[in-house]
Protein backbone atom coordinates (compact mmCIF):
# COMPACT_ATOMS: atom_id res chain seq x y z
CA UNK A 1 0.00 0.00 0.00
CA UNK A 2 1.49 3.32 -1.04
CA UNK A 3 1.36 6.44 1.13
CA UNK A 4 -1.36 8.03 -0.99
CA UNK A 5 -3.58 4.95 -1.04
CA UNK A 6 -3.05 4.50 2.71
CA UNK A 7 -4.14 8.10 3.29
CA UNK A 8 -7.20 7.67 1.07
CA UNK A 9 -8.21 4.48 2.87
CA UNK A 10 -7.77 6.23 6.23
CA UNK A 11 -9.95 9.16 5.12
CA UNK A 12 -12.69 6.84 3.90
CA UNK A 13 -12.64 4.93 7.17
CA UNK A 14 -12.60 8.18 9.18
CA UNK A 15 -15.71 9.60 7.48
CA UNK A 16 -17.65 6.35 7.79
CA UNK A 17 -16.78 6.09 11.49
CA UNK A 18 -17.63 9.78 12.03
CA UNK A 19 -21.15 9.37 10.67
CA UNK A 20 -21.51 6.25 12.81
CA UNK A 21 -20.32 7.99 16.01
CA UNK A 22 -22.19 11.31 15.59
CA UNK A 23 -25.66 10.14 16.71
CA UNK A 24 -24.35 8.32 19.80
CA UNK A 25 -25.35 10.05 23.04
CA UNK A 26 -27.47 12.79 21.46
CA UNK A 27 -30.17 14.17 23.75
CA UNK A 28 -32.73 16.68 22.57
CA UNK A 29 -34.50 19.21 24.75
CA UNK A 30 -38.26 19.16 25.27
CA UNK A 31 -40.28 21.33 22.87
CA UNK A 32 -41.13 23.84 25.60
CA UNK A 33 -37.50 24.83 26.19
CA UNK A 34 -36.44 25.17 22.55
CA UNK A 35 -38.88 27.64 21.09
CA UNK A 36 -37.62 28.86 17.73
CA UNK A 37 -35.20 25.94 17.25
CA UNK A 38 -35.50 22.60 15.51
CA UNK A 39 -36.88 19.90 17.78
CA UNK A 40 -34.06 17.59 16.72
CA UNK A 41 -31.28 20.00 17.75
CA UNK A 42 -29.01 18.42 20.38
CA UNK A 43 -28.59 19.98 23.82
CA UNK A 44 -24.83 19.37 23.87
CA UNK A 45 -23.00 17.90 20.89
CA UNK A 46 -19.60 17.04 22.47
CA UNK A 47 -17.94 17.37 19.06
CA UNK A 48 -14.32 17.28 20.30
CA UNK A 49 -14.92 14.02 22.14
CA UNK A 50 -16.61 12.52 19.07
CA UNK A 51 -13.80 13.63 16.75
CA UNK A 52 -11.19 12.11 19.07
CA UNK A 53 -13.19 8.89 19.34
CA UNK A 54 -13.57 8.79 15.56
CA UNK A 55 -9.84 9.27 15.04
CA UNK A 56 -8.88 6.56 17.54
CA UNK A 57 -11.32 4.02 16.07
CA UNK A 58 -10.16 4.90 12.55
CA UNK A 59 -6.50 4.39 13.48
CA UNK A 60 -7.31 0.95 14.87
CA UNK A 61 -9.35 -0.09 11.82
CA UNK A 62 -6.76 1.31 9.40
CA UNK A 63 -3.99 -0.55 11.24
CA UNK A 64 -5.87 -3.84 10.89
CA UNK A 65 -6.37 -3.22 7.15
CA UNK A 66 -2.71 -2.22 6.76
CA UNK A 67 -1.49 -5.38 8.50
CA UNK A 68 -3.74 -7.54 6.33
CA UNK A 69 -2.47 -5.87 3.16
CA UNK A 70 1.21 -5.71 4.23
CA UNK A 71 1.49 -9.36 5.22
CA UNK A 72 -0.82 -10.42 2.36
CA UNK A 73 -3.13 -12.33 4.66
CA UNK A 74 -5.90 -11.81 2.11
CA UNK A 75 -4.99 -11.61 -1.54
CA UNK A 76 -6.88 -9.01 -3.60
CA UNK A 77 -5.36 -9.97 -6.96
Tab-separated table of C-alpha atoms in Angstrom:
chain	number	residue	atom	x	y	z
A	1	UNK	CA	0.000	0.000	0.000
A	2	UNK	CA	1.493	3.322	-1.039
A	3	UNK	CA	1.358	6.441	1.134
A	4	UNK	CA	-1.359	8.027	-0.993
A	5	UNK	CA	-3.581	4.946	-1.038
A	6	UNK	CA	-3.051	4.504	2.706
A	7	UNK	CA	-4.140	8.100	3.288
A	8	UNK	CA	-7.200	7.669	1.066
A	9	UNK	CA	-8.214	4.484	2.874
A	10	UNK	CA	-7.770	6.225	6.231
A	11	UNK	CA	-9.955	9.160	5.119
A	12	UNK	CA	-12.693	6.842	3.901
A	13	UNK	CA	-12.644	4.927	7.172
A	14	UNK	CA	-12.598	8.181	9.175
A	15	UNK	CA	-15.708	9.602	7.481
A	16	UNK	CA	-17.654	6.346	7.792
A	17	UNK	CA	-16.778	6.090	11.491
A	18	UNK	CA	-17.629	9.784	12.028
A	19	UNK	CA	-21.146	9.370	10.665
A	20	UNK	CA	-21.513	6.252	12.815
A	21	UNK	CA	-20.322	7.988	16.005
A	22	UNK	CA	-22.191	11.310	15.591
A	23	UNK	CA	-25.657	10.144	16.709
A	24	UNK	CA	-24.355	8.322	19.798
A	25	UNK	CA	-25.354	10.049	23.037
A	26	UNK	CA	-27.471	12.792	21.464
A	27	UNK	CA	-30.166	14.174	23.752
A	28	UNK	CA	-32.735	16.678	22.566
A	29	UNK	CA	-34.501	19.209	24.747
A	30	UNK	CA	-38.255	19.157	25.270
A	31	UNK	CA	-40.277	21.332	22.872
A	32	UNK	CA	-41.135	23.844	25.599
A	33	UNK	CA	-37.504	24.826	26.185
A	34	UNK	CA	-36.437	25.168	22.551
A	35	UNK	CA	-38.876	27.645	21.093
A	36	UNK	CA	-37.624	28.856	17.733
A	37	UNK	CA	-35.201	25.943	17.255
A	38	UNK	CA	-35.498	22.600	15.512
A	39	UNK	CA	-36.879	19.899	17.782
A	40	UNK	CA	-34.059	17.590	16.715
A	41	UNK	CA	-31.276	19.995	17.748
A	42	UNK	CA	-29.009	18.421	20.378
A	43	UNK	CA	-28.593	19.983	23.818
A	44	UNK	CA	-24.831	19.373	23.869
A	45	UNK	CA	-22.998	17.899	20.886
A	46	UNK	CA	-19.602	17.036	22.468
A	47	UNK	CA	-17.938	17.370	19.057
A	48	UNK	CA	-14.325	17.276	20.298
A	49	UNK	CA	-14.919	14.019	22.139
A	50	UNK	CA	-16.608	12.521	19.073
A	51	UNK	CA	-13.804	13.635	16.750
A	52	UNK	CA	-11.193	12.115	19.075
A	53	UNK	CA	-13.191	8.885	19.336
A	54	UNK	CA	-13.572	8.791	15.561
A	55	UNK	CA	-9.840	9.267	15.042
A	56	UNK	CA	-8.885	6.556	17.536
A	57	UNK	CA	-11.325	4.018	16.069
A	58	UNK	CA	-10.159	4.899	12.553
A	59	UNK	CA	-6.505	4.389	13.482
A	60	UNK	CA	-7.306	0.952	14.873
A	61	UNK	CA	-9.350	-0.086	11.824
A	62	UNK	CA	-6.758	1.308	9.401
A	63	UNK	CA	-3.989	-0.554	11.245
A	64	UNK	CA	-5.871	-3.837	10.886
A	65	UNK	CA	-6.367	-3.222	7.148
A	66	UNK	CA	-2.705	-2.219	6.760
A	67	UNK	CA	-1.486	-5.380	8.499
A	68	UNK	CA	-3.743	-7.541	6.333
A	69	UNK	CA	-2.470	-5.871	3.160
A	70	UNK	CA	1.213	-5.714	4.226
A	71	UNK	CA	1.492	-9.358	5.219
A	72	UNK	CA	-0.820	-10.424	2.356
A	73	UNK	CA	-3.133	-12.334	4.657
A	74	UNK	CA	-5.900	-11.805	2.112
A	75	UNK	CA	-4.994	-11.607	-1.544
A	76	UNK	CA	-6.883	-9.009	-3.596
A	77	UNK	CA	-5.356	-9.967	-6.963
